[in-house]
PDB file of C-alpha atoms and ligand atoms in Angstrom:
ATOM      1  CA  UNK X  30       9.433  -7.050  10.121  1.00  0.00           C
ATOM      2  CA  UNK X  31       6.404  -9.001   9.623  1.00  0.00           C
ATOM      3  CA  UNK X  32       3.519  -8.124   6.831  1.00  0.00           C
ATOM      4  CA  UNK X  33       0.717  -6.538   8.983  1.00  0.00           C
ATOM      5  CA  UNK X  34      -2.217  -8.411  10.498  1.00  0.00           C
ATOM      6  CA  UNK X  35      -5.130  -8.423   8.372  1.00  0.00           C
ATOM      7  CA  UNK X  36      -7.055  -6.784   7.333  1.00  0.00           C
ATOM      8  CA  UNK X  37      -4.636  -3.591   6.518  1.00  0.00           C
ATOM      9  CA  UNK X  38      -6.736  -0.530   6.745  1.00  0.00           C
ATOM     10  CA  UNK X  39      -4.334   1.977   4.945  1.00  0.00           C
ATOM     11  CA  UNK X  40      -4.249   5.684   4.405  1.00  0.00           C
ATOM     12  CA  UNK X  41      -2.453   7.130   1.370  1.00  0.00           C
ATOM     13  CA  UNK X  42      -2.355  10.500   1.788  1.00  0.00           C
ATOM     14  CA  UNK X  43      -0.237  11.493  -1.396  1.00  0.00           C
ATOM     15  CA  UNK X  44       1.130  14.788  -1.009  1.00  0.00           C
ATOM     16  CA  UNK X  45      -2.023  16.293   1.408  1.00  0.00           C
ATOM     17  CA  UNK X  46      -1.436  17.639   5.038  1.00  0.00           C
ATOM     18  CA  UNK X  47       1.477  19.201   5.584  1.00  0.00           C
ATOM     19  CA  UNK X  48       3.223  18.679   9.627  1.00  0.00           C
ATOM     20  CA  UNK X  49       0.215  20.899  11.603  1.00  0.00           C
ATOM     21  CA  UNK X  50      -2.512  18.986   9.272  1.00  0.00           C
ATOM     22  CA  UNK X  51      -0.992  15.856  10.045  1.00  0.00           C
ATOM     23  CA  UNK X  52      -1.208  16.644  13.803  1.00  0.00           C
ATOM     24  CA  UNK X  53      -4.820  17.972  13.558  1.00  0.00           C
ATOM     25  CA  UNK X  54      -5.863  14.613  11.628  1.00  0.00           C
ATOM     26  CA  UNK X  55      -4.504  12.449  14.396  1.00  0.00           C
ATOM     27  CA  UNK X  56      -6.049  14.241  16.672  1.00  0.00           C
ATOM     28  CA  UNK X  57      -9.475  14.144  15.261  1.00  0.00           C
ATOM     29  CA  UNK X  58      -8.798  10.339  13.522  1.00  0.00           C
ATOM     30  CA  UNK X  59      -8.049   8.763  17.262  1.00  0.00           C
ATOM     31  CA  UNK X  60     -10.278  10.637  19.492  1.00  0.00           C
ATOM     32  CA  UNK X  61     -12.855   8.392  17.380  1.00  0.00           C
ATOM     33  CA  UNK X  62     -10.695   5.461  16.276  1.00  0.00           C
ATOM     34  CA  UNK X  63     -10.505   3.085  19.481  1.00  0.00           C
ATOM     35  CA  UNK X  64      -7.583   0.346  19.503  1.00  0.00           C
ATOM     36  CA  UNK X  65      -8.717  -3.017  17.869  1.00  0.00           C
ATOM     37  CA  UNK X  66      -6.638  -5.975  18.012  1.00  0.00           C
ATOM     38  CA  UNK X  67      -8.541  -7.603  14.777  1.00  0.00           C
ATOM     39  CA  UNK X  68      -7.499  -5.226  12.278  1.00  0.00           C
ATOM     40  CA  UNK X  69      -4.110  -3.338  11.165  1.00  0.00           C
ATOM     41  CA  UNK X  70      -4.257   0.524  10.791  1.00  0.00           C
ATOM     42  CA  UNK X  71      -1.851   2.344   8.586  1.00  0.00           C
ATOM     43  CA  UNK X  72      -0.800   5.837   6.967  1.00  0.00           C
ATOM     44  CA  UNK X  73       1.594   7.126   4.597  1.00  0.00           C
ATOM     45  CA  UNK X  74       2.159  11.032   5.212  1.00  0.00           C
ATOM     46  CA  UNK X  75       4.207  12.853   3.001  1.00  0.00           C
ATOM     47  CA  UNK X  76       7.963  12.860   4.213  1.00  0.00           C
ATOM     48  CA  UNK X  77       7.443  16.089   5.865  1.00  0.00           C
ATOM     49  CA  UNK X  78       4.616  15.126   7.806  1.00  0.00           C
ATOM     50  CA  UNK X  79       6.343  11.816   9.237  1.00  0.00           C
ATOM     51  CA  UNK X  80       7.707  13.251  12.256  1.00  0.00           C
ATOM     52  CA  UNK X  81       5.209  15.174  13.570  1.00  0.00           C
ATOM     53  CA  UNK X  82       2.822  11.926  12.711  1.00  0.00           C
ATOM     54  CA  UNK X  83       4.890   9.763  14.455  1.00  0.00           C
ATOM     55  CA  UNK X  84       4.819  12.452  17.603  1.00  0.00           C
ATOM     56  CA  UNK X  85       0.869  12.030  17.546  1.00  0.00           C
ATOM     57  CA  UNK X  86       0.412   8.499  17.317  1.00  0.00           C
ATOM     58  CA  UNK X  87       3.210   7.999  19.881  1.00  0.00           C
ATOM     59  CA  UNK X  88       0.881   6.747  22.669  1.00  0.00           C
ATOM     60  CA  UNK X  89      -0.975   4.662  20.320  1.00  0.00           C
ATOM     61  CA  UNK X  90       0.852   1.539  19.422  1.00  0.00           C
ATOM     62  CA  UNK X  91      -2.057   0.251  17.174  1.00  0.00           C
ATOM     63  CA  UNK X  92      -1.182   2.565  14.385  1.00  0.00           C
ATOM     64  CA  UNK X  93       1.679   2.267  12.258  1.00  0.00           C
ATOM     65  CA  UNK X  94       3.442   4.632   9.736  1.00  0.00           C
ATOM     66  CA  UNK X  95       5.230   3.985   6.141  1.00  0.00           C
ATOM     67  CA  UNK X  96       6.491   6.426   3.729  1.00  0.00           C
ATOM     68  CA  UNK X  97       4.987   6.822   0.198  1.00  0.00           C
ATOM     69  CA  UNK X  98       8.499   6.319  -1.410  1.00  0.00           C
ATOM     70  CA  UNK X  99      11.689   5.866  -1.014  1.00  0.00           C
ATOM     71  CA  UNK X 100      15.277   5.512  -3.302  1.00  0.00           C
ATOM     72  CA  UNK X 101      17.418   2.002  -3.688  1.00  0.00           C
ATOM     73  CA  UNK X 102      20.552   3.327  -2.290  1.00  0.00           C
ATOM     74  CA  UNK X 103      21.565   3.434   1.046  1.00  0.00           C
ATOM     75  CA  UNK X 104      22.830   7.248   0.945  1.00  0.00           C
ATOM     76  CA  UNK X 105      24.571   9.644  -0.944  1.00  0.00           C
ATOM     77  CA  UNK X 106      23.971  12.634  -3.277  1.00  0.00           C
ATOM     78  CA  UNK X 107      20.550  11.953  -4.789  1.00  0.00           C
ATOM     79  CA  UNK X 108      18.687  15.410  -4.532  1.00  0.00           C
ATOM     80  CA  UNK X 109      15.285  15.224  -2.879  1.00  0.00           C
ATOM     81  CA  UNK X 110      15.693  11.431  -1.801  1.00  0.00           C
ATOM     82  CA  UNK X 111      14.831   9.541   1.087  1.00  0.00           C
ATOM     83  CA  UNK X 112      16.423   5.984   1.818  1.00  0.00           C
ATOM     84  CA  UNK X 113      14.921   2.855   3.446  1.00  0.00           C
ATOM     85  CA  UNK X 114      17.532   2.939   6.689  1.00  0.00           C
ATOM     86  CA  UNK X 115      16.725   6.650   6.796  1.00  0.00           C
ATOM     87  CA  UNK X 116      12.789   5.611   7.024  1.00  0.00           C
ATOM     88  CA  UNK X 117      13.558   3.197   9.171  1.00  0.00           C
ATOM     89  CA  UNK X 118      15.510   5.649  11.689  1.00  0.00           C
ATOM     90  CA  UNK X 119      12.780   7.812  11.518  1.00  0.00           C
ATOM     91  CA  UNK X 120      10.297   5.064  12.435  1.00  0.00           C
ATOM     92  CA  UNK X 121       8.812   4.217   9.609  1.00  0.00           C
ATOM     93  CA  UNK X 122       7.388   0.027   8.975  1.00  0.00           C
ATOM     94  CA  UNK X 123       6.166   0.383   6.020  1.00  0.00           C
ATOM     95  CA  UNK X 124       7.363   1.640   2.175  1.00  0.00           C
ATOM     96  CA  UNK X 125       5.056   2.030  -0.514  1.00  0.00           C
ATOM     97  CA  UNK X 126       7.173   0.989  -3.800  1.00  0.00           C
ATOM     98  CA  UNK X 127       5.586   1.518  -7.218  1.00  0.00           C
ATOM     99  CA  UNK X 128       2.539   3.528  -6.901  1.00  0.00           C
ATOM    100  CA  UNK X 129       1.175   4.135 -10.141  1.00  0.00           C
ATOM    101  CA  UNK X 130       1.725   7.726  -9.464  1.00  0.00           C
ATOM    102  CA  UNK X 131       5.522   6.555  -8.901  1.00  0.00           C
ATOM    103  CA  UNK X 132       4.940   4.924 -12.414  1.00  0.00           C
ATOM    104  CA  UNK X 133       2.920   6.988 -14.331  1.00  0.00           C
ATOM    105  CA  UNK X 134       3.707  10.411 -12.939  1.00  0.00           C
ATOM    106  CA  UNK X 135       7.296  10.063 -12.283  1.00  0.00           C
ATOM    107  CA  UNK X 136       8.090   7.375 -14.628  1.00  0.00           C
ATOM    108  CA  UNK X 137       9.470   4.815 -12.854  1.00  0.00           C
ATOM    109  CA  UNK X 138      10.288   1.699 -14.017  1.00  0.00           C
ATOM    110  CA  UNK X 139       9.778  -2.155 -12.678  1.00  0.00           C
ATOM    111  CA  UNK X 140      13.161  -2.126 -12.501  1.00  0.00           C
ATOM    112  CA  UNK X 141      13.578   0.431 -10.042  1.00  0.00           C
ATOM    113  CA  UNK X 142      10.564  -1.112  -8.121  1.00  0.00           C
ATOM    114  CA  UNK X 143      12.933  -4.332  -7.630  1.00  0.00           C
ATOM    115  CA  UNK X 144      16.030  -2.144  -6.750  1.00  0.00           C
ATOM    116  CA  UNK X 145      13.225  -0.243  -4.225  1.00  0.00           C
ATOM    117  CA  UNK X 146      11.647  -3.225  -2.685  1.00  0.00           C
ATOM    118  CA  UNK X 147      15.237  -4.613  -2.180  1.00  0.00           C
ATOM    119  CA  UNK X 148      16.305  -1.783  -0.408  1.00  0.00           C
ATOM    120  CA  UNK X 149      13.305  -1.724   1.892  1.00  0.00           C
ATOM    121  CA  UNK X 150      13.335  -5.420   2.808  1.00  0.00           C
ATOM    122  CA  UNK X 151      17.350  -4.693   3.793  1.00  0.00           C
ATOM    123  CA  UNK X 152      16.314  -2.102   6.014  1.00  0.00           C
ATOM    124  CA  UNK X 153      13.685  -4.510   8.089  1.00  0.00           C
ATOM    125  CA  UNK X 154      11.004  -2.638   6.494  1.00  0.00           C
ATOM    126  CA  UNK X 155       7.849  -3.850   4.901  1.00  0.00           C
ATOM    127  CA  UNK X 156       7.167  -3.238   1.112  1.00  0.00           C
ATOM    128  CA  UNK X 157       3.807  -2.393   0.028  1.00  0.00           C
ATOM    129  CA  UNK X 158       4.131  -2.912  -3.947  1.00  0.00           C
ATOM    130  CA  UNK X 159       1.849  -1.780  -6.221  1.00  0.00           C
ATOM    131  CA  UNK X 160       0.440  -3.429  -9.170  1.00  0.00           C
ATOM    132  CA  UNK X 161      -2.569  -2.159 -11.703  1.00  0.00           C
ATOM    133  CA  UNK X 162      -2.890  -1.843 -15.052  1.00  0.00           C
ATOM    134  CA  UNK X 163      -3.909   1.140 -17.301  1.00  0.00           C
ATOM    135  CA  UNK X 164      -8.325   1.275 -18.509  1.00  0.00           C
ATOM    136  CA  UNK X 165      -6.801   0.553 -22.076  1.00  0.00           C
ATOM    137  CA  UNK X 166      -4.767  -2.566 -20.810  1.00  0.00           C
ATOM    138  CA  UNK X 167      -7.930  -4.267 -19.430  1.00  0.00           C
ATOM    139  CA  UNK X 168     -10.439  -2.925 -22.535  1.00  0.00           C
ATOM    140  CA  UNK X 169      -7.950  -5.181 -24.656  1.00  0.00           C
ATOM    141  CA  UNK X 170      -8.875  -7.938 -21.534  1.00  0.00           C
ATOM    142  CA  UNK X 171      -4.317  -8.141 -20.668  1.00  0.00           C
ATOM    143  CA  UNK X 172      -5.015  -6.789 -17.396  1.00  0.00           C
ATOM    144  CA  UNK X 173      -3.838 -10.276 -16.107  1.00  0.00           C
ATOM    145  CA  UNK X 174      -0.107  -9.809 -18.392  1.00  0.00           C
ATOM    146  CA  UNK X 175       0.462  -6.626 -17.154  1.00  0.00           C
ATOM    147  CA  UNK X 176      -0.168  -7.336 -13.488  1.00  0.00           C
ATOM    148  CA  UNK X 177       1.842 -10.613 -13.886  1.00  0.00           C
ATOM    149  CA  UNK X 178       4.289  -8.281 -15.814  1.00  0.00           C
ATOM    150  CA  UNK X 179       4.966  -6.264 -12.509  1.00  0.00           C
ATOM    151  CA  UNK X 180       5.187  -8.861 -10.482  1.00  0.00           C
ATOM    152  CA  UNK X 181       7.467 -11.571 -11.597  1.00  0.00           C
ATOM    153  CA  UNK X 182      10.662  -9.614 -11.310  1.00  0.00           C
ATOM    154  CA  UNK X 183       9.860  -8.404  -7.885  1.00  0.00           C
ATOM    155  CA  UNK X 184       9.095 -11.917  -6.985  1.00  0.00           C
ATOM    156  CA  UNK X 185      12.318 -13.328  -8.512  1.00  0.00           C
ATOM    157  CA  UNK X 186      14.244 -10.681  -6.024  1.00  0.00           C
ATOM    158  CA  UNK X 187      12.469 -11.905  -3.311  1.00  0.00           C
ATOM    159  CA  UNK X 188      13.186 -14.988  -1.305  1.00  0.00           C
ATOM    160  CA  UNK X 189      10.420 -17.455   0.217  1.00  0.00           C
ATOM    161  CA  UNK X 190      11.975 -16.324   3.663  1.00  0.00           C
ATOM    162  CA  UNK X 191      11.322 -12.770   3.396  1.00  0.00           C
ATOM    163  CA  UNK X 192       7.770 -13.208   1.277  1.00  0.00           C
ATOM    164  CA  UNK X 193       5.911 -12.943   4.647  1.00  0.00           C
ATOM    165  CA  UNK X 194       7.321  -9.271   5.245  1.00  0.00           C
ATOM    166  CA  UNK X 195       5.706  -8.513   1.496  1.00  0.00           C
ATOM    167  CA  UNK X 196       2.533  -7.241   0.999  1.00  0.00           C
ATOM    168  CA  UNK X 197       1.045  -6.466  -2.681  1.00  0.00           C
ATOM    169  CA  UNK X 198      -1.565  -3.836  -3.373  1.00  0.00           C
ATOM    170  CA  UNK X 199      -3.805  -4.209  -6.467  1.00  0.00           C
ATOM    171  CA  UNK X 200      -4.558  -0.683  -7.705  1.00  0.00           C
ATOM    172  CA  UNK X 201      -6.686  -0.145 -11.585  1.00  0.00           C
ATOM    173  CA  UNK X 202      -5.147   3.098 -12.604  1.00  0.00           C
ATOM    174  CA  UNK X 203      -8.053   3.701 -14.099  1.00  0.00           C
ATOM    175  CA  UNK X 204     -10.054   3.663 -10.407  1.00  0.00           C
ATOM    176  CA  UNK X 205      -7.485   5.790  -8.764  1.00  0.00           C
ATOM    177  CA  UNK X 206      -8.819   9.417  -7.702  1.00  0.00           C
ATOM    178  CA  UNK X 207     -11.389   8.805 -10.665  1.00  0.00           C
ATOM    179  CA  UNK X 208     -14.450   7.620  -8.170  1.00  0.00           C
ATOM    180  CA  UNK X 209     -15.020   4.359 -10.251  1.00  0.00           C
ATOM    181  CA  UNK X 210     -13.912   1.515  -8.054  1.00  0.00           C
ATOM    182  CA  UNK X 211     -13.358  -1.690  -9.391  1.00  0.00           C
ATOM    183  CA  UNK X 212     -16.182  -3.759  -9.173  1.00  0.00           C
ATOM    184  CA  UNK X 213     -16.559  -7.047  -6.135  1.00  0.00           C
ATOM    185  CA  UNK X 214     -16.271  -9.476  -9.081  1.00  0.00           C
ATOM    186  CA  UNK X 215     -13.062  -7.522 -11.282  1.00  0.00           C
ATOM    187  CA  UNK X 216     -11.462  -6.813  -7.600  1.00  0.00           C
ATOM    188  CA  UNK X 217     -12.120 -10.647  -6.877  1.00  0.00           C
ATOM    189  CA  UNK X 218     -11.035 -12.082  -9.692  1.00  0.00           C
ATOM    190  CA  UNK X 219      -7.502 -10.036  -9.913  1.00  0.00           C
ATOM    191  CA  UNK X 220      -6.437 -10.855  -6.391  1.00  0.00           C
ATOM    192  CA  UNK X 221      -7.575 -14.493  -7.169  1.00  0.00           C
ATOM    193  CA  UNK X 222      -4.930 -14.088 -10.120  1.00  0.00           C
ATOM    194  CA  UNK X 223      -2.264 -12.385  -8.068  1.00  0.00           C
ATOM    195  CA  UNK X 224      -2.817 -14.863  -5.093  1.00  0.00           C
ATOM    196  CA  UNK X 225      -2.103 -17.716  -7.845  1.00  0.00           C
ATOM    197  CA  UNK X 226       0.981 -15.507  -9.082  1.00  0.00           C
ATOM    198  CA  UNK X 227       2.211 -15.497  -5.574  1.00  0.00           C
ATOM    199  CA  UNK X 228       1.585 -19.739  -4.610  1.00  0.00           C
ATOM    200  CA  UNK X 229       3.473 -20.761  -7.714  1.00  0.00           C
ATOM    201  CA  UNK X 230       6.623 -18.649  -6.650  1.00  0.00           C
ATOM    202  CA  UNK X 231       6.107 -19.128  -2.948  1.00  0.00           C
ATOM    203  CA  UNK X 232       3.787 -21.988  -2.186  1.00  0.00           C
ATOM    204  CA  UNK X 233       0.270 -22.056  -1.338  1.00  0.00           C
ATOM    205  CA  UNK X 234       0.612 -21.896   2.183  1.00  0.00           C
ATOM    206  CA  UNK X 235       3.256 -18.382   2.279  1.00  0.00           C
ATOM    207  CA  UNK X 236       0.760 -16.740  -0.621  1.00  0.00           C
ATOM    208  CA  UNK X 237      -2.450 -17.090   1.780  1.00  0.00           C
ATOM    209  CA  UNK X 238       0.102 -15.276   4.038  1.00  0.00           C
ATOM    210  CA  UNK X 239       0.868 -12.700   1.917  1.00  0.00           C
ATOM    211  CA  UNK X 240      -2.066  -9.650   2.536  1.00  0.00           C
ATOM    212  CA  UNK X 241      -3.199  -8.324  -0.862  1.00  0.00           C
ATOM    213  CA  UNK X 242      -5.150  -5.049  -0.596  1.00  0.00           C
ATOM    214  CA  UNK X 243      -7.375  -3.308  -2.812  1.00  0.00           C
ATOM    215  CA  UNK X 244      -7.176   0.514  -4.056  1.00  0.00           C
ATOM    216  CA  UNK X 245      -8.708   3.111  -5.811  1.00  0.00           C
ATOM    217  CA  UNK X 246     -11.584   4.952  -4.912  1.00  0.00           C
ATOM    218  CA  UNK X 247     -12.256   3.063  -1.817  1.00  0.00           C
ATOM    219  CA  UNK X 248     -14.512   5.132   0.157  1.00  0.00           C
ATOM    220  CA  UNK X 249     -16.873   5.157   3.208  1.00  0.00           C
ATOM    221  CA  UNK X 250     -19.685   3.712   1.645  1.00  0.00           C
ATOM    222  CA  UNK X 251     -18.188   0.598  -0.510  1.00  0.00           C
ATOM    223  CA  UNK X 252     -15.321  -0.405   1.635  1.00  0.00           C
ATOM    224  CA  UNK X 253     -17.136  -2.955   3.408  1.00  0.00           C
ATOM    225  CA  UNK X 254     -18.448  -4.814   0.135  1.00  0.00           C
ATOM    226  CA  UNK X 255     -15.146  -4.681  -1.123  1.00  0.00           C
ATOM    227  CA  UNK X 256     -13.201  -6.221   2.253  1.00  0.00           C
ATOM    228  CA  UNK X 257     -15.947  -8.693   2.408  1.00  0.00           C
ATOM    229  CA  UNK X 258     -14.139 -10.056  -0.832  1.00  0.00           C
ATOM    230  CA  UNK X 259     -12.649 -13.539  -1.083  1.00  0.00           C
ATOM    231  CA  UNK X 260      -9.373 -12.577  -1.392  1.00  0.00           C
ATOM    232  CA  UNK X 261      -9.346  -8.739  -0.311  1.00  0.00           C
ATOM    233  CA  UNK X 262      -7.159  -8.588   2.280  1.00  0.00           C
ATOM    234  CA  UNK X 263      -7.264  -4.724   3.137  1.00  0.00           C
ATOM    235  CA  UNK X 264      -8.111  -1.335   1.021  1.00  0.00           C
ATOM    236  CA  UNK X 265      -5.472   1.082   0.419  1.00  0.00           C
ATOM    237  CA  UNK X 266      -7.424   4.132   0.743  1.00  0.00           C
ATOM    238  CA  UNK X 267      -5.935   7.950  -1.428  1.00  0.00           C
ATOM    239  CA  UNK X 268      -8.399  10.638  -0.891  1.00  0.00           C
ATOM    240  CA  UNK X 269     -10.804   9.351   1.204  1.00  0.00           C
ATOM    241  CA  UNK X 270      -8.201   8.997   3.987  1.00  0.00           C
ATOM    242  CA  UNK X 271      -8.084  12.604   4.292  1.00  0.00           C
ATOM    243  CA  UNK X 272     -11.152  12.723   5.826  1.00  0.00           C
ATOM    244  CA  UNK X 273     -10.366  11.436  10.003  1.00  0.00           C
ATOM    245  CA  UNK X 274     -14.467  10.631  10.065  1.00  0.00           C
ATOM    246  CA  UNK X 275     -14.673   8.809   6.749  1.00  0.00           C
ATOM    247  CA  UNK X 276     -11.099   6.952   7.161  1.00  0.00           C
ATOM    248  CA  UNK X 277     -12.160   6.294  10.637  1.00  0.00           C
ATOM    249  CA  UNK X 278     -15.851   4.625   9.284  1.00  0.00           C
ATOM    250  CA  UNK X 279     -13.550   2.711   6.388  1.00  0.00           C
ATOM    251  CA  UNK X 280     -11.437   1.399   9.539  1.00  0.00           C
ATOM    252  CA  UNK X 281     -14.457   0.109  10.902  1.00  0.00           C
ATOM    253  CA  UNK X 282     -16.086  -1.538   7.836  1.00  0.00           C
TER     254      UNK X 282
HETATM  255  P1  LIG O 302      -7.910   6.952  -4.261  1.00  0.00           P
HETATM  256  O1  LIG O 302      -6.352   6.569  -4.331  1.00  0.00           O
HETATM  257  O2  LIG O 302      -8.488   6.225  -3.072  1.00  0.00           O
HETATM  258  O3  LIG O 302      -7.945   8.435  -4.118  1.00  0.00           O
HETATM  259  O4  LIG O 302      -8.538   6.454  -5.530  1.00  0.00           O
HETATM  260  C1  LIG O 302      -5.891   5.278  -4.018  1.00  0.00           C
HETATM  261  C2  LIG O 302      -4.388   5.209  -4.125  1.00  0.00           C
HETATM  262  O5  LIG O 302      -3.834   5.819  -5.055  1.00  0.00           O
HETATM  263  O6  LIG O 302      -3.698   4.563  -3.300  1.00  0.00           O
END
C-alpha cells in the first residue's frame, strides 16, 4: 500500500473513545468534514474502537483507519497483542510503530520498532514511525543524533522499493500533550534534517516522496502555520483530535 497523499491530516486518539464514542465522533466529525480529494484524512482508535470505526466511516472512502500499535509476529501466544495481518483483516492501512508513548511509557526499544515496521510492511500495511527526542536531548543541542539514532536502523530494514509505503512522523517528546508545540523554525529545520536522513539512504527523488508529519500539540489554531512549513508534510494530531469540530477545522487548515 502506498504512503498517503499529502498532506496527512491524522488523528491519534491514544486510548480515548471507547466503540459508542468512536461512533458518536464519526458521526459528528463527517456530518461537517466534506470529502476532499487534496488532502489525506486519518485516525488511530484504540483496538477496541476499530470495528465500530470502520462501520461508521464505511460509506466514506476518503477516510482511512490505522491502529496505534501492533506486535512483530505474525500470531501466537503474546497476551494482549495485536498483529499486522490481524490489522490488516480488520481493515486497517495504517500502523503507528514507535510512539514515544510506545517508547517511553512501555519501553520499547528501536529494535522492536524495526521488528514492528517489518511486520507491518509484510502485511501491505503502511508504517507511520515515530521519531523525537527527549527536552534534555535538544537543551544539550543532539536532537539531530538522537533522531538520526532512530532512524538509521529502520532505514537499513527497509528497501528503496518499499520506502514509498513509509511515512515518518517527527514528534518532540517534550511537545506531546504538554501544549508547547515546536516552533515553524525547530519543526522546519528537523524535517529538513530527517528529509536529508531519508535522500542519502533512498535518493532525493523517493525522500521528497516520503510524507513527514509533524506532532505534538498541534491544535486548531497553529496547525495551519505549521503545514504551511517547507517540509511539513501533515500533523499528527493526540488530544486535539478528540474534539470532531477542532479535528475537523485542523483538517481544513
Ligand atoms: P498531542 O499528541 O497532540 O496531544 O500533543 C500528539 C501525539 O502524541 O501523537
Amino acid at each position: 500500500m502506498s504512503a498517503p497523499l499529502r498532506p496527512v491530516l491524522a488523528g491519534n486518539w491514544k486510548m480515548n473513545l471507547g466503540p459508542a464514542e468512536a461512533a458518536r465522533f464519526f458521526g459528528e466529525f463527517l456530518a461537517v468534514w466534506q470529502p476532499r480529494d487534496d488532502r489525506s484524512v486519518v485516525f488511530f482508535p484504540p483496538a477496541v474502537s476499530f470495528a465500530a470505526s470502520r462501520e461508521a466511516v464505511r460509506a466514506r472512502h476518503d477516510v482511512r483507519l490505522g491502529l496505534q500499535n501492533v506486535h512483530w509476529e505474525a500470531g501466537g501466544a503474546f497476551t494482549g497483542e495485536t498483529s499486522a495481518g490481524m490489522a490488516a483483516e480488520a481493515g486497517a492501512e495504517l500502523v503507528l510503530v514507535g510512539h514515544s508513548e510506545r517508547r517511553w511509557v512501555f519501553g520499547e526499544t528501536t529494535d522492536e520498532t524495526v521488528k514492528k515496521v517489518r511486520a507491518v510492511l509484510d502485511a501491505g500495511l503502511v508504517p507511520v514511525l515515530c521519531v523525537g527526542e527527549k527536552i534534555e536531548e535538544r537543551r544539550a543541542g543532539r536532537q539531530d543524533e538522537v533522531v538520526r539514532a532512530q532512524l538509521a536502523p529502520v532505514l537499513q530494514a527497509v528497501s528503496l522499493d518499499e520506502a514509498r509505503s513509509l511515512v515518518v512522523a517527527y514528534e518532540p517528546v517534550w511537545a506531546i500533550g504538554t501544549g508547547v508545540n515546536a516552533t515553524p523554525q525547530d519543526a522546519g529545520a528537523m524535517h529538513a534534517f530527517v528529509r536529508a536522513e531519508l535522500a542519502a539512504r533512498y535518493g532525493h527523488e523517493t525522500a521528497a516522496a516520503i510524507p513527514i508529519l509533524y506532532g505534538g500539540s498541534v491544535k486548531p489554531d497553529n496547525a495551519a502555520a505549521l503545514l504551511s512549513v517547507e517540509g511539513v508534510d501533515g500533523v499528527l494530531v493526540g488530544g486535539a483530535s478528540l474534539d470532531p469540530h477542532g479535528f475537523a477545522k485542523i483538517c481544513a487548515a
